[in-house]
Coordinates of C-alpha atoms and ligand atoms in Angstrom, one line a residue:
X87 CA -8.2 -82.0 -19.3
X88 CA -8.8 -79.9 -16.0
X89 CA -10.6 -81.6 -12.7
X90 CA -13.8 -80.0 -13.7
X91 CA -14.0 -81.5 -17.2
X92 CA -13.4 -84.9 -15.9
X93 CA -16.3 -84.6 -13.2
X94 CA -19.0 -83.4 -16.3
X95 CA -17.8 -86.4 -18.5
X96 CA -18.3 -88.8 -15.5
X97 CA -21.6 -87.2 -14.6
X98 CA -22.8 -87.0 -18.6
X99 CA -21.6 -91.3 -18.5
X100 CA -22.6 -92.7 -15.8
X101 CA -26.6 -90.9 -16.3
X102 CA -26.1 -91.9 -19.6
X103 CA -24.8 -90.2 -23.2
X104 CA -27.6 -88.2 -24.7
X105 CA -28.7 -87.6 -28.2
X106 CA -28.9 -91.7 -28.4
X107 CA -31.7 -94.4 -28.0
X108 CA -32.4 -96.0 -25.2
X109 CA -34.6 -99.4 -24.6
X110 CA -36.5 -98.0 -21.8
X111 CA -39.3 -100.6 -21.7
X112 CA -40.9 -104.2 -22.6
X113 CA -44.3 -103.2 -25.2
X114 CA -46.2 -105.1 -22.7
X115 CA -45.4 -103.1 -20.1
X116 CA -47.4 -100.1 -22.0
X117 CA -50.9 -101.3 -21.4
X118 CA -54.0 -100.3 -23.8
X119 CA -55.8 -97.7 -21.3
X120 CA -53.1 -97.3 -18.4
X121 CA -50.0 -95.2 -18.3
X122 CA -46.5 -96.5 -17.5
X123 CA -44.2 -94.6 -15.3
X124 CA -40.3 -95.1 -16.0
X125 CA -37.1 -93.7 -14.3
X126 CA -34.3 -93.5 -16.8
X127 CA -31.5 -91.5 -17.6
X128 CA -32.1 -90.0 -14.0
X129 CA -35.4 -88.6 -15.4
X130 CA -39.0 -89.6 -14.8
X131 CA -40.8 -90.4 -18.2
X132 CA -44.4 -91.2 -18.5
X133 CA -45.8 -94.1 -21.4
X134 CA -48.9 -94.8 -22.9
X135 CA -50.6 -95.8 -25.6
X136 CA -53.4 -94.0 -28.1
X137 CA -56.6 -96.0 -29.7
X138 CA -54.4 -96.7 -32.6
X139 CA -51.5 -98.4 -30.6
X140 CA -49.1 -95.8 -30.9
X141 CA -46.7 -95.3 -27.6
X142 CA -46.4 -91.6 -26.7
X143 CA -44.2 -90.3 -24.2
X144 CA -43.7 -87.0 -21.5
X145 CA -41.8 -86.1 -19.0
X146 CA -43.5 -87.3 -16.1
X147 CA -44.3 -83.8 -14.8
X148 CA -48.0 -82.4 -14.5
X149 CA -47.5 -78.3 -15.2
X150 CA -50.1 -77.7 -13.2
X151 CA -48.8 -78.6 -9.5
X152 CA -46.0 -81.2 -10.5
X153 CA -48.4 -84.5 -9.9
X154 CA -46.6 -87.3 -11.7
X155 CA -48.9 -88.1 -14.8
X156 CA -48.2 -91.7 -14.4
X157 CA -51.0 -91.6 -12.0
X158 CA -53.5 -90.2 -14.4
X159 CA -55.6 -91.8 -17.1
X160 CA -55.9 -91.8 -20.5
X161 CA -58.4 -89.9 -22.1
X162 CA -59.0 -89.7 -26.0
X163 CA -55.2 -90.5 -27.0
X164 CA -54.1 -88.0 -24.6
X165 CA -53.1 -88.2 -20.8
X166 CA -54.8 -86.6 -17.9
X167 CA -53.6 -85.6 -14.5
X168 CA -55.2 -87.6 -11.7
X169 CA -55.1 -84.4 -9.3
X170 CA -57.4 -81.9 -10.8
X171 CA -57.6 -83.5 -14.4
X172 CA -55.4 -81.1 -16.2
X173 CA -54.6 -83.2 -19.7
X174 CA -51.9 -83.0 -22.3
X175 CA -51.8 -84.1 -25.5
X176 CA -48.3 -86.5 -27.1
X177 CA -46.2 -83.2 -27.8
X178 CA -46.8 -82.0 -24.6
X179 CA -49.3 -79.6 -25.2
X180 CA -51.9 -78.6 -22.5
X181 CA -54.9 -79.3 -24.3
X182 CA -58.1 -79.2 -21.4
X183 CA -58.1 -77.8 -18.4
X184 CA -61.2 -79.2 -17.2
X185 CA -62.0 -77.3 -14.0
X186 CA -61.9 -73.9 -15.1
X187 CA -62.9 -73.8 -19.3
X188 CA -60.9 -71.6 -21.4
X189 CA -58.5 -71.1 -19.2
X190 CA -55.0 -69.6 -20.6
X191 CA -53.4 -72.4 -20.1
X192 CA -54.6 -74.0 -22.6
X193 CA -52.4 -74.1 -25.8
X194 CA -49.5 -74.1 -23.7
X195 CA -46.8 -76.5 -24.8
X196 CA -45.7 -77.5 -21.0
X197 CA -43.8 -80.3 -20.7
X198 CA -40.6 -82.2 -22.7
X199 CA -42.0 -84.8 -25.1
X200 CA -39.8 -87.5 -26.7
X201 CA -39.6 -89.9 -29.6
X202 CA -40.9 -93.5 -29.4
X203 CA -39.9 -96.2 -32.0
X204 CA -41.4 -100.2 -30.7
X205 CA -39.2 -102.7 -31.8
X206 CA -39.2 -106.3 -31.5
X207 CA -41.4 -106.4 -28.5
X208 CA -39.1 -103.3 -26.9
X209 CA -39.5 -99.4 -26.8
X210 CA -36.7 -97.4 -27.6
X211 CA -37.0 -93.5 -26.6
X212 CA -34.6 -90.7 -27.4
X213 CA -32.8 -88.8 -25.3
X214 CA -32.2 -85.5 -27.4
X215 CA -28.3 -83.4 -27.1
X216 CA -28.0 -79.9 -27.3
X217 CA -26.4 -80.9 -30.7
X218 CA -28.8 -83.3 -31.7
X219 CA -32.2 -81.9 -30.8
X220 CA -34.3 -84.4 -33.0
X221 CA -34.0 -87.7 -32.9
X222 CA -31.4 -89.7 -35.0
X223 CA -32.1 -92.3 -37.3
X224 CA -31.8 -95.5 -35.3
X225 CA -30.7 -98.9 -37.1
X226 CA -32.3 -102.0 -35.2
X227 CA -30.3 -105.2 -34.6
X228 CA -31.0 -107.0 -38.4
X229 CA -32.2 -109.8 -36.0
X230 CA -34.8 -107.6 -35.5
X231 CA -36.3 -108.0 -38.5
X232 CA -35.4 -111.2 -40.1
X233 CA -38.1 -113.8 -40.2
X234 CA -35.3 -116.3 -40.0
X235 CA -34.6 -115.3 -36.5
X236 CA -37.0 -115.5 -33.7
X237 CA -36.8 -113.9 -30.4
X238 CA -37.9 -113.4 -26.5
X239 CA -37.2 -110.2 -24.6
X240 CA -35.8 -111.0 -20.8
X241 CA -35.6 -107.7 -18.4
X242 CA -34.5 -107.0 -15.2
X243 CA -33.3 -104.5 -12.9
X244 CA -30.2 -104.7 -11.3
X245 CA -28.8 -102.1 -8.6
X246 CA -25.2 -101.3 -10.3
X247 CA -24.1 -99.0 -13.3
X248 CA -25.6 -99.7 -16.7
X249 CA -21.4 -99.2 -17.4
X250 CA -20.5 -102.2 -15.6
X251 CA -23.1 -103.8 -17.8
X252 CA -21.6 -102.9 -21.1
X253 CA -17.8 -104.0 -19.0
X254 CA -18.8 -107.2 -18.5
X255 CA -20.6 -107.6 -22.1
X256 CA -17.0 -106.1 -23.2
X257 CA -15.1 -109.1 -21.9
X258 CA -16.0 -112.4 -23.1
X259 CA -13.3 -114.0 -21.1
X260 CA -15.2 -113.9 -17.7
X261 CA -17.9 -116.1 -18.9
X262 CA -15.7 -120.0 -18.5
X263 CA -15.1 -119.2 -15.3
X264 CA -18.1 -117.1 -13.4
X265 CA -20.8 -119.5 -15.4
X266 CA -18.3 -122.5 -15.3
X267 CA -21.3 -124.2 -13.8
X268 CA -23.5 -123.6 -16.1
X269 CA -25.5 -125.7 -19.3
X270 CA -23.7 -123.7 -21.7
X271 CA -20.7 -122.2 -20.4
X272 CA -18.3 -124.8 -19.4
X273 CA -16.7 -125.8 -22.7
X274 CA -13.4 -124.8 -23.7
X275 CA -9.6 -123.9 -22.3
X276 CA -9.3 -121.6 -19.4
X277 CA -7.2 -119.3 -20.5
X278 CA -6.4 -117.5 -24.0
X279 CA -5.0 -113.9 -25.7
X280 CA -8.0 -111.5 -26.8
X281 CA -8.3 -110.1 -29.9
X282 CA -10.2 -106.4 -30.9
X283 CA -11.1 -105.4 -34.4
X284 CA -12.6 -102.0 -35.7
X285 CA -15.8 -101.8 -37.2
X286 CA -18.2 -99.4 -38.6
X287 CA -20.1 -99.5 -36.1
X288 CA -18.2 -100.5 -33.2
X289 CA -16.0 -103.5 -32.1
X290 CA -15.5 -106.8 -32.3
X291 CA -14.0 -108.9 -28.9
X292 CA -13.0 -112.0 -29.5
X293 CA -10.8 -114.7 -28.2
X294 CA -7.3 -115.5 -30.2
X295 CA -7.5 -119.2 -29.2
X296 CA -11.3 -120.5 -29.7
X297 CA -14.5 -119.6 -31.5
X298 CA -17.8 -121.2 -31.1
X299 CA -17.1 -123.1 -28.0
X300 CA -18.2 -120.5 -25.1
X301 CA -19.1 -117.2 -25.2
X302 CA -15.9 -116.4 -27.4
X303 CA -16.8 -113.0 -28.9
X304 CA -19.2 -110.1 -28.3
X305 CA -19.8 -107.5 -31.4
X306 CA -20.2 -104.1 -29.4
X307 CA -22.4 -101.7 -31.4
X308 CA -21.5 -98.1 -30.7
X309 CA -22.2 -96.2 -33.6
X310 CA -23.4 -92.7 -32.1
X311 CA -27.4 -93.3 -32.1
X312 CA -27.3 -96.3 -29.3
X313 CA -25.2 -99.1 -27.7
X314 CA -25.6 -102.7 -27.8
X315 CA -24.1 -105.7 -27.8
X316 CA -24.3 -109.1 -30.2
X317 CA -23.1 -112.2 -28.7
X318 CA -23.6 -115.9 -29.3
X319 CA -24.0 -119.1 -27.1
X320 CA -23.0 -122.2 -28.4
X321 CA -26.0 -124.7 -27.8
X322 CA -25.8 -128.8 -27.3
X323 CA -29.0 -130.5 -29.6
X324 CA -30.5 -131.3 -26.0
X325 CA -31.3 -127.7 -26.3
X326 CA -33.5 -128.1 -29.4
X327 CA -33.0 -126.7 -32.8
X328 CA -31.5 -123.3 -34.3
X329 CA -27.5 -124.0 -33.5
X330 CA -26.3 -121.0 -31.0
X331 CA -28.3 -118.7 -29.0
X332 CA -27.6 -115.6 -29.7
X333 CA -28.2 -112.6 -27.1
X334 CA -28.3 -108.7 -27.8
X335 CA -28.2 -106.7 -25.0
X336 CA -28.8 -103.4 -24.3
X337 CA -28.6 -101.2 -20.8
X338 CA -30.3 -98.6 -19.9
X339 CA -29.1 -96.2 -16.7
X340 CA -31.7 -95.5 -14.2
X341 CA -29.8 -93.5 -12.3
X342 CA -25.6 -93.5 -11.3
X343 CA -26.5 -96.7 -9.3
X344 CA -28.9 -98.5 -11.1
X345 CA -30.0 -99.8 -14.6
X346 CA -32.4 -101.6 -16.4
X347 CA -31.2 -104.4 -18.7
X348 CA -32.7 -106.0 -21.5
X349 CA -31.5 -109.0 -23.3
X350 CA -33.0 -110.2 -26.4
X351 CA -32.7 -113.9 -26.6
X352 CA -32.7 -115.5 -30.3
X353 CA -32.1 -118.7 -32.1
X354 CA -32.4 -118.9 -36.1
X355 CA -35.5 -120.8 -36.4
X356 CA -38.5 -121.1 -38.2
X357 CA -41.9 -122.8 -38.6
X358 CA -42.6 -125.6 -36.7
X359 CA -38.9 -125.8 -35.2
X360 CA -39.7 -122.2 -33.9
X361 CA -42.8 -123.1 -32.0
X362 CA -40.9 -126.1 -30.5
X363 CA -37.9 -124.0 -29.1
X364 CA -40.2 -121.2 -28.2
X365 CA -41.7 -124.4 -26.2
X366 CA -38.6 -125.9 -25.0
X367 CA -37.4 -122.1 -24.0
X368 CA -40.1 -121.6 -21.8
X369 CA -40.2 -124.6 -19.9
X370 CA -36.5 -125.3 -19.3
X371 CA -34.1 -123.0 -20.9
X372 CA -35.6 -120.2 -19.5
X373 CA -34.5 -120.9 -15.6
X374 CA -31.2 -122.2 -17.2
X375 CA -30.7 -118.7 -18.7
X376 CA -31.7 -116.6 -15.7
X377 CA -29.8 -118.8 -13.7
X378 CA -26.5 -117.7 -15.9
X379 CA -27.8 -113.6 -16.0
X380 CA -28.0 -114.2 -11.8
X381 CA -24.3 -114.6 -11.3
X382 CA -23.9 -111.5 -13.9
X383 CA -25.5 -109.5 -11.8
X384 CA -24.6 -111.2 -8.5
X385 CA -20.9 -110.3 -9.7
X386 CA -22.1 -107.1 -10.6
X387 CA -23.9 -105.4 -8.0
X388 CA -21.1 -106.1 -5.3
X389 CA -18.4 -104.7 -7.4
X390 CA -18.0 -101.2 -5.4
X391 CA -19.0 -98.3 -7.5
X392 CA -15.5 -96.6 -7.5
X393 CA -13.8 -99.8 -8.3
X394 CA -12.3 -98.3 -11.5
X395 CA -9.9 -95.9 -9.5
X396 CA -7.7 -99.2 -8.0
X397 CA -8.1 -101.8 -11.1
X398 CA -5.5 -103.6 -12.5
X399 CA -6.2 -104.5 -15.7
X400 CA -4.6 -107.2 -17.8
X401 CA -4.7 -107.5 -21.5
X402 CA -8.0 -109.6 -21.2
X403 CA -9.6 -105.7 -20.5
X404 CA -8.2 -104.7 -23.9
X405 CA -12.4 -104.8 -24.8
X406 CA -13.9 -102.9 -21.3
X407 CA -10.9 -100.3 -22.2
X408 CA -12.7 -100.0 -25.6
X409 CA -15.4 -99.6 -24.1
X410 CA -14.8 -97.1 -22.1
X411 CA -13.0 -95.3 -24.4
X412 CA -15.7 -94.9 -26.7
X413 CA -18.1 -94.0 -24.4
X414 CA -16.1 -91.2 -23.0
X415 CA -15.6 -89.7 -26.8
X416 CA -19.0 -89.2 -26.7
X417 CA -19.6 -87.9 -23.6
X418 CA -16.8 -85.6 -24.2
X419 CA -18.0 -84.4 -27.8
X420 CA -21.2 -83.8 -26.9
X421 CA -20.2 -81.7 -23.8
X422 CA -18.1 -79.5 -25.9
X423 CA -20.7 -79.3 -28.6
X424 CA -22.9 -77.6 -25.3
X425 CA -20.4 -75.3 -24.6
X426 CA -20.1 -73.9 -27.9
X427 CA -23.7 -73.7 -28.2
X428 CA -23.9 -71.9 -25.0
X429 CA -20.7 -69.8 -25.4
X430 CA -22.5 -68.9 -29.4
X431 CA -26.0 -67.7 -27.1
X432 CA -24.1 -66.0 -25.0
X433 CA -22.2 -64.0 -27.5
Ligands
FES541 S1 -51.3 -81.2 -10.4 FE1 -52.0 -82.1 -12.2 S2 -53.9 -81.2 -12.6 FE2 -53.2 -80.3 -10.8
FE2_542 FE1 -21.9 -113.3 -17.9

């Protein structure tokens, strides 16, 4: 692989693989009647949501003069730039140029529009290849939709990689001793072998030695439409019932330096016990947890961007090699699926 190659696969990773979905924002966030500007993927995006509740999104571009339509309104399901009122419809479409009627403009497909799926209180968009124009079929987290399971959404921003994210979700082995202090994390021996296993749709990290006592395993989903990652917390009664707490995690780049993360917290409860530990969560589990995701991204956010070119890693990495790994096939595939495409134009 020549210098040149290496640079475009870094770039494509570390702004994020394309042709995938992305979490790019809580449902709440997207407001009846008010648009939601969101950097992702090192591109502005613009939200909002119709009469009938349905999320639309644009690149956050007005055609006119290049106002950011996150400062416009919402007019009859469609969005309308704040500056002189130019307004688009969901695909993109210039439908009403207000100040000057019939103008040409009109009819004009202007802007890039993207696909919206809410999920579980989340809203994934897709970010289209130049092999994979439309979107993919995306297959939620069965979490997601089991009424056995109930769940709470946590985000945050931190200022590092999204791909130091998906390390440290890769590497189960950190937790007993970074959240040694914590509630949940303290149990179990110090030290251990890891163990990988294939699966359909990803990996599984585990720890040779213990299961069910920390944060012994995380099930990386990486199946070619998005990435997340599946892990489980093993809960004490005091914490109320359910059994483990179980986490899936996705992250999302901003840009090379920053990313947005979003954790879905769940515990297998139902009726009455679900109202109780959605109770109990809120009033003291919830500091306990932010508590644990603040020395994640304490740890995070100080580990210098170029740290990868003096690592030494140990067999404990076997899973953030994985990783990697798999997130660079993609980058490179979808790279060389571009330069076919152009190379066919071309010719
Ligand atoms: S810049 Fe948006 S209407 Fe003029
Ligand atoms: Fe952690």
């Amino acid at each position: 692989m020549t210098v040149a190659e290496k640079d475009r696969i870094e770039e494509r990773l570390s702004t994020g693989v394309l042709g995938q979905w992305y979490v790019v924002a809580k449902t709440v966030q997207v407001k009846p009647g008010k648009p939601h500007g969101v950097r992702v993927l090192d591109r502005h995006l613009v939200l909002w949501r119709d009469a009938a509740g349905k999320v639309h999104c644009l690149e956050d571009y007005c055609p006119h003069r290049g106002a950011r339509l996150s400062r416009g309104e919402v007019i009859d399901d469609n969005i309308a730039c704040r500056y002189h009122g130019v307004t688009l419809d969901g695909g993109g479409t210039i439908v009403r140029v207000p100040a000057m009627p019939g103008c040409a403009l009109e009819g004009r497909k202007a802007v890039d529009s993207y696909a919206v799926i809410e999920a579980n209180d989340g809203v994934f968009v897709y970010f289209p290849s130049a092999e994979r124009p439309e979107p993919c079929e995306l297959t939620l987290p069965a979490e997601f939709s089991d009424p056995a399971w109930s769940s709470i959404l946590c985000m945050s921003r931190w200022a590092c990689s999204h791909r130091f994210v998906y390390d440290n979700f890769a590497d189960p082995m950190h937790a007993c001793y970074l959240h040694a202090d914590s509630f949940t994390l303290a149990f179990g021996a110090k030290q251990d072998v890891m163990q990988i296993e294939k699966r359909d749709d990803g990996f599984f990290i585990a720890r040779a030695g213990q299961r069910d006592v920390n944060l012994d395993w995380t099930h990386v989903v990486a199946d070619g439409t998005q990435v997340y990652c599946r892990l489980d917390i093993p809960y004490p009664t005091a914490a109320g019932p359910g059994g483990p707490f179980r986490i899936i995690g996705y992250a999302t780049p901003v840009d090379e330096e920053t990313c947005l993360v979003f954790f879905w917290r769940f515990r297998e409860v139902s009726g009455l016990p679900r109202e109780s530990w959605r109770f109990l969560y809120r009033a003291t589990l919830e500091p306990r947890h932010w508590h644990v995701l603040e020395q994640d991204r304490e740890m995070l956010t100080n580990i210098p961007a170029d740290a990868h070119k003096r690592e030494m890693l140990y067999q404990h990495d076997v899973g953030v090699a994985r990783m990697r790994r798999t997130l660079t096939q993609q980058a490179r595939q979808q790279l060389d699926a571009e330069v076919s495409a152009s190379t066919r134009a071309a010719g």
